[in-house]
Short mmCIF file of C-alpha atoms and ligand atoms in Angstrom, two decimals:
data_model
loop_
_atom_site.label_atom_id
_atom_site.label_comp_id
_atom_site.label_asym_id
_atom_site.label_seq_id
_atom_site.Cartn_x
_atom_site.Cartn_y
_atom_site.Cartn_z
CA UNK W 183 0.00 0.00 0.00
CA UNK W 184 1.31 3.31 -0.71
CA UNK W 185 0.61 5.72 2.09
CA UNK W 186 0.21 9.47 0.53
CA UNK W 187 -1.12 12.10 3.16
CA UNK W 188 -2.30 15.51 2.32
CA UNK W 189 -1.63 18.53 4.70
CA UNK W 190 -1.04 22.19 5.27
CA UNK W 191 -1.60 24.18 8.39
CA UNK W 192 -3.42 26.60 6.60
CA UNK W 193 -7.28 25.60 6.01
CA UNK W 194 -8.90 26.63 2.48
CA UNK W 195 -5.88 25.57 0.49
CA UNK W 196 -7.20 22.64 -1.24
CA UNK W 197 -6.52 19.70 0.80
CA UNK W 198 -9.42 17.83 1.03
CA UNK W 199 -10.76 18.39 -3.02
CA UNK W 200 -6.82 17.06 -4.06
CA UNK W 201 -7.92 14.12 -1.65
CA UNK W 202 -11.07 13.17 -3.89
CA UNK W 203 -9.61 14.25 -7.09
CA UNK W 204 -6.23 12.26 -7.18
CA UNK W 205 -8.11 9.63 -4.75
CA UNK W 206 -10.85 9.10 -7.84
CA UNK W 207 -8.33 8.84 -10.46
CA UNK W 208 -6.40 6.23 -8.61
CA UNK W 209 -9.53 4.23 -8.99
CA UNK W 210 -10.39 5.30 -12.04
CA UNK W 211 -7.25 3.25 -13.18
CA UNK W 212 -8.19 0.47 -11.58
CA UNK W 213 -6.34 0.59 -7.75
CA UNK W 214 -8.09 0.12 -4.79
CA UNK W 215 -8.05 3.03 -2.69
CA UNK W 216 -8.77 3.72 0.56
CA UNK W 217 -9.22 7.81 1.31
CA UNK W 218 -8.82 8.57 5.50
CA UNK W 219 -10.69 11.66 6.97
CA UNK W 220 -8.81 12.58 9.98
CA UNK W 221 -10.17 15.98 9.89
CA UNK W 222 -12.55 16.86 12.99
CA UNK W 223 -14.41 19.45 10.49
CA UNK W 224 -15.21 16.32 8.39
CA UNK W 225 -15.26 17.97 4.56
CA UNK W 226 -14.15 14.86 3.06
CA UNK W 227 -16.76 12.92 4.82
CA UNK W 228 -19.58 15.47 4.22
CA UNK W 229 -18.48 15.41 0.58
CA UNK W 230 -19.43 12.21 0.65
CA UNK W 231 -22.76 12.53 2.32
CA UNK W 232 -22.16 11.55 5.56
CA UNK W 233 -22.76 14.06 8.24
CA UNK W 234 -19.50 14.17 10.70
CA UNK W 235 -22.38 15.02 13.54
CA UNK W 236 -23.90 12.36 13.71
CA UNK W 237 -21.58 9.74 12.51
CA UNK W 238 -22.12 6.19 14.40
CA UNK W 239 -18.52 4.72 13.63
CA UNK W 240 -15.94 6.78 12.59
CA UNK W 241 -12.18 7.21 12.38
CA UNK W 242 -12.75 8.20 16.12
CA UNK W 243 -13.37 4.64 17.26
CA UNK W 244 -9.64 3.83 16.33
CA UNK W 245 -8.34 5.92 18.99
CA UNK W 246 -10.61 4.39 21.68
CA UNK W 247 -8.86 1.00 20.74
CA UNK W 248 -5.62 2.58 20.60
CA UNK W 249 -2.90 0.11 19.19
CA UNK W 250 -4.83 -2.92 19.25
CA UNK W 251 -8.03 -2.25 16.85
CA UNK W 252 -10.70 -5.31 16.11
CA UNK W 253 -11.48 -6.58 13.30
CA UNK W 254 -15.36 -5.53 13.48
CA UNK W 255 -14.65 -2.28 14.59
CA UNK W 256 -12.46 -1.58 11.91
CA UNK W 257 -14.94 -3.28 9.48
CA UNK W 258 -17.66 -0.65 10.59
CA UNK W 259 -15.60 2.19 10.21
CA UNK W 260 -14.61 1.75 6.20
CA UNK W 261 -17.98 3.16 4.09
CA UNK W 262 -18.07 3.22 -0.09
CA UNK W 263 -18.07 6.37 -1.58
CA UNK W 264 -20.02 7.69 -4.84
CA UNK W 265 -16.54 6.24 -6.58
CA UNK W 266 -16.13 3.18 -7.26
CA UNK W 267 -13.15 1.57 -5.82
CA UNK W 268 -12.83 4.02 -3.64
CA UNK W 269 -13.99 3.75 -0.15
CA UNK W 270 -13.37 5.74 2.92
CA UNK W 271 -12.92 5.82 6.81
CA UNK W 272 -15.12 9.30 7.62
CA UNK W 273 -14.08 11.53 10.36
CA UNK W 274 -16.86 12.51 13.15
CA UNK W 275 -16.70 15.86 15.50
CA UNK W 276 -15.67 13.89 18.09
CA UNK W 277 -12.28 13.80 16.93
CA UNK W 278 -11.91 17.06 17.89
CA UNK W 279 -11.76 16.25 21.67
CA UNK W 280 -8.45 13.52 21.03
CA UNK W 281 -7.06 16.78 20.36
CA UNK W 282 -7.25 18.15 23.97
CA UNK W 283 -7.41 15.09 25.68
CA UNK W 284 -5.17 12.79 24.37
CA UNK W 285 -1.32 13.02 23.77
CA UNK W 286 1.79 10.99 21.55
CA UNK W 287 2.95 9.71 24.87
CA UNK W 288 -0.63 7.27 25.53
CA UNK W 289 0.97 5.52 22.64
CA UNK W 290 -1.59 7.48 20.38
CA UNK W 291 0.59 8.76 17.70
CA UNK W 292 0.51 5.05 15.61
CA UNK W 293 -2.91 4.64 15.38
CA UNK W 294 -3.26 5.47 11.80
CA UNK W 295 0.14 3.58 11.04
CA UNK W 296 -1.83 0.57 13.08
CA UNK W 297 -5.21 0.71 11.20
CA UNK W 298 -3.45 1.00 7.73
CA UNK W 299 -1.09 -2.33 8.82
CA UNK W 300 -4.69 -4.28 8.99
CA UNK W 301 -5.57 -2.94 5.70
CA UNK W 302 -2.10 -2.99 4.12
CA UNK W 303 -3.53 -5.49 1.61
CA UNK W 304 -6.76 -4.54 0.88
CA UNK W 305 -5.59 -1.25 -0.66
CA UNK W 306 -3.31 0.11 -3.22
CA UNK W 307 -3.56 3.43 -1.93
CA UNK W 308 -4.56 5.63 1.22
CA UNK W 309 -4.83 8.89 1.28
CA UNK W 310 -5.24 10.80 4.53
CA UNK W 311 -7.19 14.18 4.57
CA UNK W 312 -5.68 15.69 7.47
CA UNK W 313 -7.22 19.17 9.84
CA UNK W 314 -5.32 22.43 9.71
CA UNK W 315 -3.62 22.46 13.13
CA UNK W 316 -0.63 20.77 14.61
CA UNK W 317 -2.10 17.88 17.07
CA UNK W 318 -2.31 14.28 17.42
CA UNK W 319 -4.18 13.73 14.26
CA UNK W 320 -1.72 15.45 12.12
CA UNK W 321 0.83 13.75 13.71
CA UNK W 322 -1.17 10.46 13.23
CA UNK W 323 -0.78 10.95 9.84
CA UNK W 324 2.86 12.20 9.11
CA UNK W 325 3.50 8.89 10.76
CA UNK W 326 1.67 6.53 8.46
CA UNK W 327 2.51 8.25 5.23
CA UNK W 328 5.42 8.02 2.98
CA UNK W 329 4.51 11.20 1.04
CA UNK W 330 3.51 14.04 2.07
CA UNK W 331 1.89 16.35 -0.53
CA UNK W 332 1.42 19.66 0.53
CA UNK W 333 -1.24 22.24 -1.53
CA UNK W 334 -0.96 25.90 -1.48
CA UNK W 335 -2.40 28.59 -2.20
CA UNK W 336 -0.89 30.76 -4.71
CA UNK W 337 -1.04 33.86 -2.91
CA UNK W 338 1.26 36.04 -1.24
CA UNK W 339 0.08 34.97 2.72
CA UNK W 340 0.87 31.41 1.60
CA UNK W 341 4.38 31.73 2.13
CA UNK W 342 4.74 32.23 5.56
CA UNK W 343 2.11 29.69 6.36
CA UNK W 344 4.27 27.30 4.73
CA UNK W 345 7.62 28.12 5.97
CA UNK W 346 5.50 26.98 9.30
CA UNK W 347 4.22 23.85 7.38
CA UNK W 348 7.81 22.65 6.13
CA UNK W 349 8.96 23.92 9.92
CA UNK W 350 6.52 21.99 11.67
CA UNK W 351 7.20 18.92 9.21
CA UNK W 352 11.10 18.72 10.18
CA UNK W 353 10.25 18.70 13.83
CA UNK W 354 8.43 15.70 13.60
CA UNK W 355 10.53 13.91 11.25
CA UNK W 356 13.39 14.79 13.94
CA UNK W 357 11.07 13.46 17.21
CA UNK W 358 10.13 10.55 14.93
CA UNK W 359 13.72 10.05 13.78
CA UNK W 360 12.92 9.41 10.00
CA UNK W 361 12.70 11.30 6.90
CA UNK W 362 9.52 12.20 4.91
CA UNK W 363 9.64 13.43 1.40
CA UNK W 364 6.98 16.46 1.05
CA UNK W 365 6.24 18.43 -2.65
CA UNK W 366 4.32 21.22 -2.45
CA UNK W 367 1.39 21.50 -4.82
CA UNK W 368 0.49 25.24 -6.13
CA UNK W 369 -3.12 25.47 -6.14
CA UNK W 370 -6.08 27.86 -6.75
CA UNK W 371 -3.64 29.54 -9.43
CA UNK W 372 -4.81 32.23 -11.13
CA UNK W 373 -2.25 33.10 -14.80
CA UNK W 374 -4.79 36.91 -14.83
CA UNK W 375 -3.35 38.00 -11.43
CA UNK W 376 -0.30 38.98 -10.62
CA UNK W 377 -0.49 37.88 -6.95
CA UNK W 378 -1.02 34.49 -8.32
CA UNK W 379 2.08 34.31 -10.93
CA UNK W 380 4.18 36.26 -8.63
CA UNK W 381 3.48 33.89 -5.70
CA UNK W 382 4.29 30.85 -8.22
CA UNK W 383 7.52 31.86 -9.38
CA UNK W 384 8.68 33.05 -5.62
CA UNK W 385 7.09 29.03 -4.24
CA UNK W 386 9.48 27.89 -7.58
CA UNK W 387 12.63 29.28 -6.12
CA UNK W 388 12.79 29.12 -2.15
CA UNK W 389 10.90 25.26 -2.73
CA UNK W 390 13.26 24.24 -5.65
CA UNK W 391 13.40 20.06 -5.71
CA UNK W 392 10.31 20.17 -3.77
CA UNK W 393 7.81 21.37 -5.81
CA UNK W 394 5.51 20.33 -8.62
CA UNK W 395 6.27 22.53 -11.44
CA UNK W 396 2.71 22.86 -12.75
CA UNK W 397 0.33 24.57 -10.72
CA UNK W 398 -4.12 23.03 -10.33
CA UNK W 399 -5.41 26.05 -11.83
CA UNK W 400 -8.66 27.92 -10.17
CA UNK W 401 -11.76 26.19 -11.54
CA UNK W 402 -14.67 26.86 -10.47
CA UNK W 403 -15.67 22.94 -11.58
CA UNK W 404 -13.94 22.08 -8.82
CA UNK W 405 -17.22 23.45 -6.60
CA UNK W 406 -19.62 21.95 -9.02
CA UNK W 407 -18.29 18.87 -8.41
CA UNK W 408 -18.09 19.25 -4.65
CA UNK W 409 -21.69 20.17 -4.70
CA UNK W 410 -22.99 16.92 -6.47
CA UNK W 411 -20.45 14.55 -4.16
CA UNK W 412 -18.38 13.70 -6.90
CA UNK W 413 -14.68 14.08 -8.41
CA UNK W 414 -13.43 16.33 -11.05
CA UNK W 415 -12.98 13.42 -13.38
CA UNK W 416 -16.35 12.46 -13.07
CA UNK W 417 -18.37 15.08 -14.04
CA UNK W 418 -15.80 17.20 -16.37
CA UNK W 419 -12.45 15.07 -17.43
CA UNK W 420 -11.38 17.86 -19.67
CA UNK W 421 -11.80 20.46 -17.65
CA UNK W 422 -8.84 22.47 -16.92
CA UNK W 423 -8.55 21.27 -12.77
CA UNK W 424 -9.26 17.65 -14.06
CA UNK W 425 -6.44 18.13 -16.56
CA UNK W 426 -3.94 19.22 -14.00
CA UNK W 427 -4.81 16.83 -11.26
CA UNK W 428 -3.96 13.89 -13.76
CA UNK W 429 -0.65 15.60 -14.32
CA UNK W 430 0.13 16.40 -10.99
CA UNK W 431 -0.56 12.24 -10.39
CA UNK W 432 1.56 11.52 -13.14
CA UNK W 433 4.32 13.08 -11.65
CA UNK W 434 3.45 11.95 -8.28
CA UNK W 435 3.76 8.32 -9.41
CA UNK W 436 6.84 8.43 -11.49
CA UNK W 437 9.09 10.59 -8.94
N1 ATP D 556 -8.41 24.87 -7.75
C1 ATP D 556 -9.52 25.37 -7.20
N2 ATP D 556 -10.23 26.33 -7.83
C2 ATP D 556 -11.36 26.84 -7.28
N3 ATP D 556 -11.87 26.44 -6.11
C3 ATP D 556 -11.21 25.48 -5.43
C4 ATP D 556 -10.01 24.88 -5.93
N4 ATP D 556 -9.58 23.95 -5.04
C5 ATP D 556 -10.48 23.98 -4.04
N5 ATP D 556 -11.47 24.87 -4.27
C6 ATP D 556 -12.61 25.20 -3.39
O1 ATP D 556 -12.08 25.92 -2.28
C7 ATP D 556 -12.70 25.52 -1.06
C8 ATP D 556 -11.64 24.98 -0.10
O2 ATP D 556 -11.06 23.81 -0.65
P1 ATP D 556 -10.76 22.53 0.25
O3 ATP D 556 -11.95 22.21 1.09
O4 ATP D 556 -10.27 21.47 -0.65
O5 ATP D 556 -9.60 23.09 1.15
P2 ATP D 556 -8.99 22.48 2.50
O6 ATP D 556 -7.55 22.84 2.50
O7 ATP D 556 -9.33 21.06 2.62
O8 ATP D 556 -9.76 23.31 3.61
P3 ATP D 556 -9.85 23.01 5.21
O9 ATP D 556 -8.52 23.41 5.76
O10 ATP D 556 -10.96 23.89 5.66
O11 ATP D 556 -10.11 21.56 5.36
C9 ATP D 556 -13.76 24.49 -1.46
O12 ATP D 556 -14.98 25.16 -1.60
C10 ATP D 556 -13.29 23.99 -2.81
O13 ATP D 556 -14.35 23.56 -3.64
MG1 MG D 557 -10.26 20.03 4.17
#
């Protein structure tokens, strides 16, 4: 299984519609993919319909099992999507409280890594949709994930918020005493502003060898096909964001 999670400190960037759109062309092609809302806000899972209220089983139940998660319990938590081969493990509010109550040191910081070693082969791919703050879940999820893929938005109050991002990533690669390989993904670019191009080329220079080239353009698809609970691919393949996303995986897979 190849582990990919998706994170930036900075909410609105486009983490959770690169989850669905790269997550839906995976399958599209035929993998079996598993996509992981650890966000408390639940986007991913309300994309899908599900309403992170009022969720019976959710990604939440892991953590009350800690390392050692049952096989029924982790059968109830994984749901289908509107895609096929893609399924998902939805995120409820409740998550929200592991963030104040619980800490690395209860031996919570594997879970993720624990729940995707059960699954590790029942799925090609996982991707983890993870909440804009530094906490257990984030940390959850740097742990599990061999890539780290990192959207931004390509305007000027980005940049600091990543310097933070690739900061914050570093720190926990030190406490967890491996490396992680990250590329940022330019997102919501706009070629008509200046902001937007001038933004690019700066993210092309201080993030040289860690950046996609390209940049997922602003399409306003990309709500559409929030809105009807489906990907990009689905309901316009040749639209411009569908276009770039299939790039962007392209280059994902081959580096
Ligand atoms: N390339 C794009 N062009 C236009 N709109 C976009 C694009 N990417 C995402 N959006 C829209 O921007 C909003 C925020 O995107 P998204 O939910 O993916 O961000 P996020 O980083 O997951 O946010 P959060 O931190 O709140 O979870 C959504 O309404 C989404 O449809
Ligand atoms: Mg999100």
């Amino acid at each position: 299984m190849h582990v990919w999670s998706i994170a930036n400190q900075k909410g609105g960037v486009g983490k959770t519609t690169s989850v669905v759109s790269l997550g839906a062309l995976l399958a599209q092609q035929g993998h079996r993919v598993l996509v992981f809302d650890l966000d408390p806000q639940g986007s991913l899972t309300s994309y899908f319909r599900h309403n992170p209220d009022e969720m019976e089983h959710s990604a939440f139940d892991l953590f009350m099992h800690g390392g050692k998660i049952p096989d029924d319990v982790l059968e109830n938590v994984i749901l289908p999507t509107s895609i096929e081969g893609m399924d998902m493990i939805p995120a409820s509010t409740a998550l929200a409280t592991l963030e104040r109550n619980v800490s690395q040191q209860d031996g919570m910081g594997l879970v993720v890594s624990k729940t995707l070693a059960k699954l590790w082969d029942q799925y090609d791919y996982a991707l983890i949709d993870t909440p804009p703050l530094l906490g257990v879940l984030l940390i959850n999820s740097l742990a599990a994930c061999k890539k780290l893929l990192v959207p931004v938005q390509t305007e000027f109050l980005a940049l600091k918020g990543l310097e933070r991002m690739v900061h914050t990533i570093r720190m926990v690669m030190r406490s967890q005493q491996r490396d992680l390989e990250y590329l940022v993904i330019p997102t919501m670019f706009d070629r008509r502003t200046a902001a937007s191009v001038k933004t690019l080329k700066t993210l092309r220079e201080q993030y040289d060898g860690h950046i996609w080239h390209t940049a997922i353009p602003v399409d306003t698809r990309l709500r559409d096909a929030s809105r009807e609970g489906k990907a990009i691919s689905q309901i316009d393949p040749e639209s411009r964001s569908a276009r770039a996303y299939r790039l962007l995986l392209k280059n994902i897979v081959e580096n």
